[in-house]
Short mmCIF file of C-alpha atoms in Angstrom, two decimals:
data_model
loop_
_atom_site.label_atom_id
_atom_site.label_comp_id
_atom_site.label_asym_id
_atom_site.label_seq_id
_atom_site.Cartn_x
_atom_site.Cartn_y
_atom_site.Cartn_z
CA MET P 1 -12.49 -7.94 31.68
CA THR P 2 -15.04 -9.95 29.70
CA ASP P 3 -14.08 -13.62 29.36
CA VAL P 4 -14.07 -15.00 25.81
CA VAL P 5 -14.34 -18.71 25.09
CA VAL P 6 -13.80 -20.92 22.06
CA THR P 7 -16.87 -23.04 21.34
CA GLY P 8 -16.32 -24.08 17.72
CA LEU P 9 -13.43 -25.24 15.54
CA GLY P 10 -13.30 -25.72 11.78
CA ALA P 11 -10.54 -26.43 9.27
CA THR P 12 -9.61 -27.84 5.91
CA THR P 13 -5.87 -28.35 5.45
CA PRO P 14 -3.19 -30.36 3.66
CA LEU P 15 -3.58 -32.94 6.45
CA GLY P 16 -7.34 -33.37 6.39
CA GLY P 17 -10.71 -32.05 5.33
CA ASP P 18 -11.79 -31.24 8.87
CA VAL P 19 -10.43 -30.61 12.35
CA ALA P 20 -10.53 -34.22 13.55
CA SER P 21 -8.57 -35.63 10.60
CA THR P 22 -6.09 -32.74 10.64
CA TRP P 23 -5.43 -33.18 14.37
CA ALA P 24 -5.09 -36.96 14.07
CA ALA P 25 -2.56 -36.51 11.27
CA MET P 26 -0.60 -33.95 13.32
CA LEU P 27 -0.37 -36.32 16.26
CA ALA P 28 0.69 -39.12 13.91
CA GLY P 29 3.45 -36.96 12.43
CA GLU P 30 2.09 -37.21 8.90
CA SER P 31 3.03 -34.83 6.10
CA GLY P 32 0.65 -33.03 3.76
CA ILE P 33 3.42 -31.86 1.44
CA SER P 34 3.81 -33.43 -1.99
CA ALA P 35 5.17 -32.83 -5.48
CA ILE P 36 3.27 -30.52 -7.84
CA GLU P 37 2.43 -32.72 -10.80
CA GLU P 38 0.99 -30.09 -13.15
CA GLU P 39 3.00 -29.24 -16.27
CA TRP P 40 3.33 -25.59 -15.30
CA ALA P 41 5.59 -26.54 -12.40
CA ALA P 42 8.19 -28.29 -14.54
CA ALA P 43 10.11 -25.12 -15.33
CA LEU P 44 10.04 -23.74 -11.79
CA PRO P 45 12.84 -24.11 -9.23
CA VAL P 46 10.12 -24.98 -6.68
CA ARG P 47 7.86 -27.95 -7.40
CA ILE P 48 6.41 -28.89 -4.00
CA ALA P 49 3.44 -27.65 -1.96
CA GLY P 50 0.99 -28.49 0.80
CA ARG P 51 -2.16 -29.15 -1.23
CA LEU P 52 -5.58 -29.63 0.36
CA ARG P 53 -6.20 -33.21 1.40
CA VAL P 54 -9.88 -32.90 0.38
CA GLU P 55 -10.87 -30.87 -2.68
CA PRO P 56 -13.58 -28.24 -1.99
CA ALA P 57 -15.67 -29.43 -4.93
CA GLU P 58 -16.06 -32.78 -3.16
CA VAL P 59 -17.85 -31.27 -0.16
CA MET P 60 -19.72 -28.23 -1.45
CA ASP P 61 -22.30 -27.43 -4.10
CA ARG P 62 -20.61 -27.44 -7.50
CA VAL P 63 -22.51 -24.43 -8.83
CA GLN P 64 -21.56 -22.37 -5.79
CA ALA P 65 -17.97 -23.61 -5.99
CA ARG P 66 -17.63 -22.38 -9.58
CA ARG P 67 -18.62 -18.87 -8.48
CA LEU P 68 -16.14 -18.70 -5.60
CA ASP P 69 -12.40 -18.34 -5.49
CA ARG P 70 -10.61 -21.27 -3.85
CA CYS P 71 -9.81 -19.01 -0.88
CA GLU P 72 -13.54 -18.35 -0.41
CA GLN P 73 -14.36 -22.03 -0.82
CA VAL P 74 -12.06 -23.14 1.99
CA ALA P 75 -13.35 -20.38 4.28
CA LEU P 76 -16.95 -21.52 3.82
CA ILE P 77 -16.02 -25.16 4.44
CA ALA P 78 -14.19 -24.31 7.67
CA ALA P 79 -16.97 -21.94 8.78
CA ARG P 80 -19.64 -24.59 8.33
CA GLU P 81 -17.69 -27.04 10.46
CA ALA P 82 -16.90 -24.48 13.16
CA TRP P 83 -20.51 -23.27 13.32
CA ALA P 84 -21.83 -26.83 13.60
CA ASP P 85 -19.18 -27.66 16.22
CA ALA P 86 -20.36 -24.68 18.27
CA GLY P 87 -23.93 -25.98 18.16
CA ARG P 88 -25.14 -23.27 15.76
CA PRO P 89 -25.63 -20.58 18.41
CA GLU P 90 -28.89 -18.71 18.32
CA VAL P 91 -27.67 -15.12 18.40
CA GLU P 92 -29.12 -11.84 17.22
CA PRO P 93 -27.70 -11.13 13.74
CA GLU P 94 -26.52 -7.70 14.89
CA ARG P 95 -24.53 -9.38 17.69
CA LEU P 96 -22.78 -11.84 15.35
CA ALA P 97 -19.59 -10.77 13.54
CA VAL P 98 -17.13 -12.39 11.16
CA VAL P 99 -13.38 -11.67 10.98
CA ILE P 100 -11.43 -13.67 8.40
CA GLY P 101 -7.90 -12.67 7.47
CA THR P 102 -6.01 -13.52 4.31
CA GLY P 103 -2.64 -12.71 2.84
CA THR P 104 -3.46 -12.72 -0.88
CA GLY P 105 -7.24 -13.10 -1.10
CA GLY P 106 -8.49 -14.26 -4.49
CA ALA P 107 -5.09 -14.35 -6.16
CA LEU P 108 -5.91 -17.47 -8.18
CA SER P 109 -9.00 -15.82 -9.67
CA MET P 110 -7.20 -12.58 -10.44
CA LEU P 111 -4.30 -14.31 -12.17
CA GLY P 112 -6.56 -16.80 -13.92
CA GLN P 113 -8.98 -14.21 -15.25
CA ASP P 114 -6.07 -12.07 -16.43
CA ASP P 115 -4.94 -15.06 -18.49
CA VAL P 116 -8.47 -15.35 -19.92
CA LEU P 117 -8.52 -11.65 -20.80
CA GLU P 118 -5.16 -11.83 -22.56
CA ALA P 119 -6.00 -15.02 -24.45
CA SER P 120 -9.67 -14.61 -25.32
CA GLY P 121 -10.73 -11.02 -24.75
CA VAL P 122 -13.06 -9.19 -22.43
CA ARG P 123 -16.20 -11.13 -23.35
CA LYS P 124 -14.77 -14.32 -21.88
CA VAL P 125 -13.96 -12.78 -18.47
CA SER P 126 -16.25 -14.12 -15.74
CA PRO P 127 -18.85 -11.71 -14.34
CA HIS P 128 -17.95 -13.13 -10.94
CA THR P 129 -14.33 -11.96 -11.24
CA VAL P 130 -14.42 -9.05 -8.78
CA PRO P 131 -16.31 -10.89 -5.99
CA MET P 132 -13.87 -13.76 -6.48
CA LEU P 133 -10.66 -11.74 -6.31
CA MET P 134 -11.50 -9.29 -3.51
CA ALA P 135 -9.68 -9.97 -0.25
CA ASN P 136 -12.84 -9.47 1.82
CA GLY P 137 -14.59 -12.24 -0.13
CA PRO P 138 -14.09 -15.00 2.48
CA ALA P 139 -15.45 -12.84 5.31
CA ALA P 140 -18.30 -11.57 3.15
CA TRP P 141 -19.44 -15.02 2.03
CA VAL P 142 -19.28 -16.43 5.56
CA SER P 143 -21.27 -13.46 6.90
CA ILE P 144 -23.92 -14.08 4.23
CA GLU P 145 -24.02 -17.78 4.99
CA LEU P 146 -24.51 -17.19 8.74
CA GLY P 147 -26.57 -14.01 8.51
CA ALA P 148 -23.96 -12.08 10.49
CA ARG P 149 -24.80 -8.37 10.61
CA GLY P 150 -22.41 -7.28 13.36
CA GLY P 151 -19.56 -6.65 10.91
CA ALA P 152 -17.53 -8.62 8.34
CA HIS P 153 -13.87 -7.72 8.69
CA THR P 154 -10.70 -8.69 6.82
CA PRO P 155 -7.28 -8.12 8.38
CA VAL P 156 -4.64 -8.37 5.65
CA SER P 157 -1.35 -8.71 7.51
CA ALA P 158 0.46 -11.31 5.45
CA CYS P 159 1.17 -14.46 7.47
CA ALA P 160 -0.16 -12.92 10.69
CA SER P 161 -3.63 -12.33 9.20
CA GLY P 162 -5.42 -15.33 10.71
CA ALA P 163 -4.10 -14.74 14.22
CA GLU P 164 -4.79 -11.02 13.99
CA ALA P 165 -8.37 -11.86 12.98
CA ILE P 166 -8.80 -13.90 16.16
CA ALA P 167 -7.30 -11.05 18.20
CA MET P 168 -9.81 -8.69 16.59
CA GLY P 169 -12.60 -11.10 17.46
CA LEU P 170 -11.46 -10.98 21.08
CA ASP P 171 -11.58 -7.18 21.01
CA LEU P 172 -15.06 -7.08 19.45
CA ILE P 173 -16.45 -9.19 22.28
CA ARG P 174 -14.52 -7.46 25.05
CA LEU P 175 -15.67 -4.06 23.74
CA GLY P 176 -19.28 -5.21 23.85
CA ARG P 177 -19.82 -5.02 20.09
CA ALA P 178 -20.61 -8.72 19.59
CA ASP P 179 -21.63 -11.79 21.55
CA VAL P 180 -20.34 -14.28 18.97
CA VAL P 181 -17.54 -13.93 16.41
CA VAL P 182 -16.41 -16.37 13.73
CA ALA P 183 -12.72 -15.65 13.26
CA GLY P 184 -9.63 -17.06 11.55
CA GLY P 185 -7.95 -17.16 8.18
CA ALA P 186 -8.12 -18.54 4.64
CA GLU P 187 -5.54 -18.87 1.89
CA ALA P 188 -5.17 -20.56 -1.48
CA CYS P 189 -2.43 -19.24 -3.75
CA ILE P 190 -0.49 -22.23 -5.07
CA HIS P 191 0.35 -20.76 -8.48
CA PRO P 192 3.47 -20.30 -10.64
CA LEU P 193 3.81 -16.59 -9.88
CA PRO P 194 4.04 -16.69 -6.06
CA LEU P 195 6.14 -19.85 -6.25
CA ALA P 196 8.55 -18.17 -8.64
CA GLY P 197 8.65 -15.03 -6.50
CA PHE P 198 9.39 -16.90 -3.31
CA ALA P 199 12.01 -18.97 -5.08
CA GLN P 200 13.72 -15.83 -6.37
CA ALA P 201 13.68 -14.43 -2.84
CA LYS P 202 15.34 -17.63 -1.58
CA ALA P 203 12.49 -18.05 0.91
CA HIS P 204 11.01 -21.35 -0.34
CA SER P 205 12.57 -24.78 0.15
CA THR P 206 13.92 -26.39 -3.02
CA ARG P 207 13.93 -29.97 -1.73
CA ASN P 208 11.88 -31.05 -4.73
CA ASP P 209 13.07 -34.65 -4.52
CA ALA P 210 11.99 -35.03 -0.88
CA PRO P 211 8.73 -33.10 -0.40
CA ARG P 212 7.84 -34.61 2.97
CA GLU P 213 11.25 -33.69 4.37
CA ALA P 214 11.33 -30.16 2.95
CA SER P 215 9.74 -28.21 5.81
CA ARG P 216 12.06 -28.62 8.81
CA PRO P 217 11.63 -25.85 11.40
CA PHE P 218 14.52 -25.33 13.81
CA ASP P 219 16.61 -27.99 12.05
CA THR P 220 20.18 -27.21 11.02
CA GLY P 221 19.34 -28.23 7.44
CA ARG P 222 16.31 -25.96 6.95
CA ASP P 223 16.34 -24.06 3.66
CA GLY P 224 12.97 -22.30 3.49
CA PHE P 225 9.24 -22.77 3.91
CA VAL P 226 6.82 -24.78 1.77
CA ILE P 227 3.69 -23.06 0.48
CA GLY P 228 0.39 -24.53 1.71
CA GLU P 229 -3.32 -23.81 1.39
CA GLY P 230 -6.42 -24.11 3.53
CA SER P 231 -8.52 -22.45 6.19
CA ALA P 232 -8.99 -22.59 9.95
CA LEU P 233 -11.70 -20.78 11.90
CA VAL P 234 -12.87 -20.59 15.50
CA VAL P 235 -16.16 -19.56 17.03
CA LEU P 236 -15.59 -17.12 19.88
CA GLU P 237 -18.31 -16.28 22.40
CA ARG P 238 -18.77 -14.04 25.36
CA ALA P 239 -18.44 -16.49 28.25
CA GLY P 240 -21.77 -15.49 29.75
CA PHE P 241 -23.54 -15.99 26.44
CA ALA P 242 -22.01 -19.44 26.03
CA ALA P 243 -22.88 -20.40 29.62
CA ALA P 244 -26.49 -19.32 29.17
CA ARG P 245 -26.92 -21.79 26.33
CA ALA P 246 -24.86 -24.50 28.06
CA ALA P 247 -22.32 -24.55 25.23
CA ARG P 248 -19.34 -26.86 25.27
CA VAL P 249 -16.15 -24.84 25.72
CA HIS P 250 -12.93 -25.99 24.06
CA ALA P 251 -10.72 -23.33 25.65
CA VAL P 252 -10.59 -19.76 26.87
CA LEU P 253 -9.05 -17.12 24.62
CA ALA P 254 -7.39 -15.36 27.51
CA GLY P 255 -5.39 -12.68 25.71
CA ALA P 256 -3.84 -11.36 22.54
CA GLY P 257 -0.98 -9.08 21.54
CA VAL P 258 -0.56 -7.37 18.16
CA THR P 259 2.49 -5.27 17.24
CA SER P 260 4.42 -4.02 14.24
CA ASP P 261 8.19 -3.89 13.79
CA ALA P 262 8.57 -0.78 11.60
CA HIS P 263 11.88 -2.39 10.66
CA HIS P 264 12.00 -4.32 7.35
CA ILE P 265 9.49 -5.46 4.75
CA THR P 266 10.44 -9.15 4.99
CA ALA P 267 12.82 -9.65 7.94
CA GLY P 268 11.18 -10.04 11.34
CA HIS P 269 12.55 -8.20 14.36
CA ARG P 270 12.94 -9.66 17.82
CA ASP P 271 11.64 -6.52 19.56
CA GLY P 272 8.24 -6.65 17.84
CA GLN P 273 7.85 -10.37 18.48
CA VAL P 274 8.79 -10.07 22.13
CA ARG P 275 6.37 -7.18 22.62
CA ALA P 276 3.53 -9.17 21.00
CA MET P 277 4.06 -12.09 23.37
CA ARG P 278 4.35 -9.86 26.42
CA LEU P 279 1.22 -7.91 25.46
CA ALA P 280 -0.67 -11.19 25.01
CA LEU P 281 0.38 -12.37 28.47
CA ALA P 282 -0.52 -9.02 30.04
CA SER P 283 -3.89 -9.11 28.29
CA ALA P 284 -4.46 -12.58 29.77
CA GLY P 285 -3.29 -11.58 33.23
CA LEU P 286 -0.62 -14.29 33.13
CA GLY P 287 3.13 -14.49 33.55
CA PRO P 288 5.75 -16.35 31.50
CA LEU P 289 5.86 -19.29 33.91
CA ASP P 290 2.14 -19.92 33.33
CA VAL P 291 2.88 -20.81 29.71
CA ARG P 292 3.70 -24.48 29.30
CA HIS P 293 3.26 -24.77 25.55
CA VAL P 294 4.18 -22.54 22.59
CA HIS P 295 2.91 -23.17 19.09
CA ALA P 296 5.69 -21.48 17.14
CA HIS P 297 5.29 -19.59 13.88
CA ALA P 298 8.52 -21.34 12.74
CA THR P 299 8.23 -21.45 8.96
CA SER P 300 11.57 -23.24 8.36
CA THR P 301 13.55 -20.27 7.04
CA PRO P 302 17.12 -20.00 8.36
CA PRO P 303 16.85 -16.46 9.79
CA GLY P 304 13.16 -16.50 10.74
CA ASP P 305 13.26 -19.55 12.98
CA LEU P 306 16.31 -18.28 14.85
CA THR P 307 14.77 -14.84 15.44
CA GLU P 308 11.61 -16.40 16.83
CA ALA P 309 13.55 -18.83 19.03
CA GLU P 310 15.43 -15.91 20.56
CA SER P 311 12.16 -13.98 20.99
CA ILE P 312 10.41 -16.87 22.76
CA ALA P 313 13.37 -17.35 25.08
CA GLU P 314 13.35 -13.66 25.96
CA ALA P 315 9.59 -13.16 26.33
CA VAL P 316 8.51 -16.49 27.82
CA GLY P 317 11.59 -18.51 28.67
CA THR P 318 13.06 -21.84 27.63
CA HIS P 319 10.77 -24.01 29.75
CA PRO P 320 7.65 -24.42 27.50
CA ALA P 321 7.17 -27.38 25.18
CA VAL P 322 7.47 -25.87 21.70
CA THR P 323 6.09 -27.31 18.47
CA ALA P 324 6.13 -26.23 14.82
CA THR P 325 3.36 -27.93 12.85
CA LYS P 326 4.29 -26.22 9.57
CA SER P 327 6.73 -29.10 9.33
CA MET P 328 3.65 -31.14 8.35
CA THR P 329 1.23 -28.68 6.74
CA GLY P 330 3.54 -26.25 5.04
CA HIS P 331 2.94 -22.53 5.43
CA LEU P 332 -0.70 -21.52 4.97
CA PHE P 333 0.18 -17.81 5.00
CA GLY P 334 -2.98 -15.91 6.00
CA ALA P 335 -4.52 -19.06 7.47
CA ALA P 336 -1.38 -20.18 9.31
CA GLY P 337 -1.99 -18.27 12.54
CA ALA P 338 -5.56 -19.51 12.75
CA LEU P 339 -4.48 -23.11 12.21
CA GLY P 340 -1.84 -22.62 14.89
CA ALA P 341 -4.55 -21.35 17.23
CA VAL P 342 -6.70 -24.40 16.54
CA ALA P 343 -3.72 -26.68 17.21
CA ALA P 344 -2.99 -24.86 20.49
CA VAL P 345 -6.62 -25.23 21.59
CA LEU P 346 -6.58 -28.94 20.78
CA ALA P 347 -3.27 -29.38 22.60
CA LEU P 348 -4.87 -27.90 25.72
CA ARG P 349 -8.01 -29.98 25.30
CA ASP P 350 -6.11 -33.25 24.94
CA GLN P 351 -3.06 -32.23 27.01
CA VAL P 352 -0.67 -33.31 24.29
CA VAL P 353 1.80 -31.42 22.08
CA PRO P 354 2.36 -32.67 18.51
CA ALA P 355 5.95 -33.34 17.57
CA THR P 356 7.88 -31.22 15.08
CA VAL P 357 8.75 -33.58 12.25
CA ASN P 358 11.97 -33.51 10.20
CA LEU P 359 13.87 -32.21 13.23
CA ASP P 360 16.93 -34.41 12.81
CA GLU P 361 19.43 -31.97 14.34
CA LEU P 362 18.28 -29.01 16.42
CA ASP P 363 20.06 -25.80 15.49
CA PRO P 364 22.44 -25.34 18.46
CA ARG P 365 21.52 -21.64 18.60
CA VAL P 366 17.89 -22.56 19.38
CA ARG P 367 17.68 -22.61 23.18
CA LEU P 368 14.18 -24.05 23.36
CA ASP P 369 12.55 -27.32 24.37
CA VAL P 370 11.31 -28.27 20.89
CA VAL P 371 9.16 -31.41 20.89
CA ALA P 372 10.46 -33.92 18.35
CA GLY P 373 10.14 -37.62 17.64
CA ARG P 374 6.76 -38.23 19.21
CA PRO P 375 3.96 -36.17 20.82
CA ARG P 376 4.46 -35.15 24.42
CA ARG P 377 1.79 -35.40 27.09
CA GLY P 378 0.96 -32.49 29.47
CA PRO P 379 0.07 -30.95 31.87
CA LEU P 380 0.20 -27.82 29.73
CA GLY P 381 -1.40 -24.94 31.64
CA ALA P 382 -1.59 -21.97 29.25
CA ALA P 383 -0.64 -22.15 25.58
CA LEU P 384 0.74 -19.34 23.44
CA ALA P 385 0.45 -19.32 19.63
CA ASN P 386 2.67 -17.05 17.54
CA SER P 387 2.13 -15.68 14.06
CA PHE P 388 4.44 -13.28 12.23
CA GLY P 389 4.22 -11.83 8.72
CA PHE P 390 6.03 -9.89 6.03
CA GLY P 391 5.71 -6.20 6.71
CA GLY P 392 6.62 -6.61 10.36
CA HIS P 393 3.24 -7.89 11.57
CA ASN P 394 3.26 -9.81 14.86
CA ALA P 395 0.33 -11.49 16.60
CA SER P 396 0.38 -13.72 19.69
CA LEU P 397 -2.61 -15.46 21.25
CA VAL P 398 -2.88 -16.98 24.72
CA PHE P 399 -5.30 -19.81 25.49
CA THR P 400 -6.15 -21.53 28.76
CA GLY P 401 -8.17 -24.68 29.41
CA GLY P 402 -11.92 -24.56 28.93
CA GLY P 403 -12.86 -27.21 31.42
CA GLY P 404 -15.24 -29.12 29.22
#
C-alpha cells in the first residue's frame, strides 16, 4: 500500500498563532480559555471560550479578511503556514487536492448577516454573504490560494470533521488520485446562539468564574466542554513524491479508520469508537501493542470521556500514554481532530506527550494511563489520535515516526 507522509504543519489556535507557539504552550501546560468580555455574553449561562491567541486581521490582508468568514480566515492562515513548512512543493495542479472539514462553516457570517437583514433591510446585506457562509468556503479558498485542481472537499461530520478530512486525504493519495493533499479542519463559531444551545443541552462547562480550570477531561469534577476556535492543517504527500524532492518528513500517516454509530444524535457509542480504532490499526498494519501514545478526543463531558476511556481500553489497551489537550485549547469542533493530529505528530517528532491539565482527580472508572502534571518523555512508537462527533461520527488516525 502506498506510504503517505506528513511534510507540513500549520495552525492558529487559542494557544498560539502558529504551530511552534501552540506546541510550546501545550508543553508548558498553558490555557487558552478566558472569559468572554462582550456585552452579549452577560445574559448567557456560559461566558467562557477558547479565543484565538492571534487575531486573523493581524496577519492577513485587511481587505481580504473583510470578505472572508472567520472560519475561512483561520483556514487560510493555517494553510499558508503548512504549505511553507512543507517547502511549497512543486506539484502538478491536477495532482494537488484540498480537504478541509468544518462543523458549522460560516455560521458567524450567516447569523451576522441575518441580523443586518432584520435591522436594516436587504440593501445592507453583504454581496459576499453566500461565499462567506458556505461550509465549503475554507476548502475553496485554500484551493484557490494554492492553485489546487485535484479536488476541494469538505467533510462535515461535526467534531470528527478535521480528522475525517485527513483520512480522506490518505485515501486520495493511496487511490492514486493525488500526490499532495492539504487536509485538516477549521472552525469559528463563538456566538450567543451556539453557546446558548450547548448550555441548554448541558454540554458546556459553566465554570465562568474559573475559565482556565473549566475544561478538565477525565477529571471527576468535569462538567462539560469549552467552545474554542481555530484551524489546523497538514500537508500529506505520497512518500515517493516527497523523497524525490528530498522533503523533510515529520511523520508517516500510517492508517485511518472512519465509522458511524447509527445509535444516537449526540451520545457516542463504544462500538463505533472501537471499530474506528481497530480499522485504523488494520489500515496501518499495526497491532495494539505498537501504540504507545493516544491523543484522546476527551472533550470534558461526563459521559463522553468515560465512553472513550472504555473504548480505548478495549481497542488498544491500558498501556499507552494518553493525553487530552482540549484541557488547554477548548473544543475546536470541526478543527479539533486536525489539531489532535498535529499534536500527535509533534509528540512523535519530539518523543514527548503533553500533560492533561486540570486533572486533579482521575475518574476512578477511567482505566487509562493519562499523563498529568508534567509532559512525559518517550519512546512512543506509534501514536493514535481520536476524534468523535455528534451524529455518531468516529475517526481515528495512526501515525508513526518520520525519521527526519
